């Protein structure tokens, strides 16, 4: 029996994956922000699924949830990072952090690094970061990483995808002898719920994506295959099931080290100010 943690597991691809693995008899922990939706899904999915509520915008919720997972599941086989939330208008969390940066990047950083010890106790552990690998490094606004001056929902989400690429690079570099495989995945345009808060123009575009995107089972199949048989390399990236190279400017090791240092200092500063 595997133990699998899925963030964003109450909707779309995350929910589908939870159903697949629970149906196989594996233990699945689903994380989402809406208790009614999560508890309803867990009840319908059966005793193998446990729902844990958290607002992944909040570092405090992330840290509390990670501690709960460490205490409850000393061994993890797979961590699937699916949670995303689009905002057409800039929003700062109650902790004073731009929400896409917090939800789409900082949460994934914390989950990967803080749960690595539990993953390393598994025989063939994997982190599946479902984001959108392969964009150019120019997507990162190094001097305005929280978009305080010129916010765009699309730009914030695009930057988040690139930050996750660099997260994968730095993760693999930090733990060269580890067993945990880090896999960056773009499933393609998929007919999911595409949760978010949209302006009218973006809402119309999203509705078309829902109508014409590929079915969730088709988008999820390559992810299932990669969880079942993780690549041998410490870091790999796939777009719609096709492996893409992880070299060149988009996966620059210096940029990854720069981001890792920035993130470590940011999180340490935030923890200190929260005391």
PDB file of C-alpha atoms in Angstrom, residues 60 92 124 182 244 249 260:
ATOM      1  CA  UNK A  60       1.114  29.229   8.838  1.00  0.00           C
ATOM      2  CA  UNK A  92      -2.195  40.048  -0.548  1.00  0.00           C
ATOM      3  CA  UNK A 124      10.836   4.655  -4.830  1.00  0.00           C
ATOM      4  CA  UNK A 182      11.561  15.453  -8.669  1.00  0.00           C
ATOM      5  CA  UNK A 244      11.607  17.889 -22.471  1.00  0.00           C
ATOM      6  CA  UNK A 249      18.653  29.096 -19.717  1.00  0.00           C
ATOM      7  CA  UNK A 260      16.707  29.233  -3.380  1.00  0.00           C
TER       8      UNK A 260
END
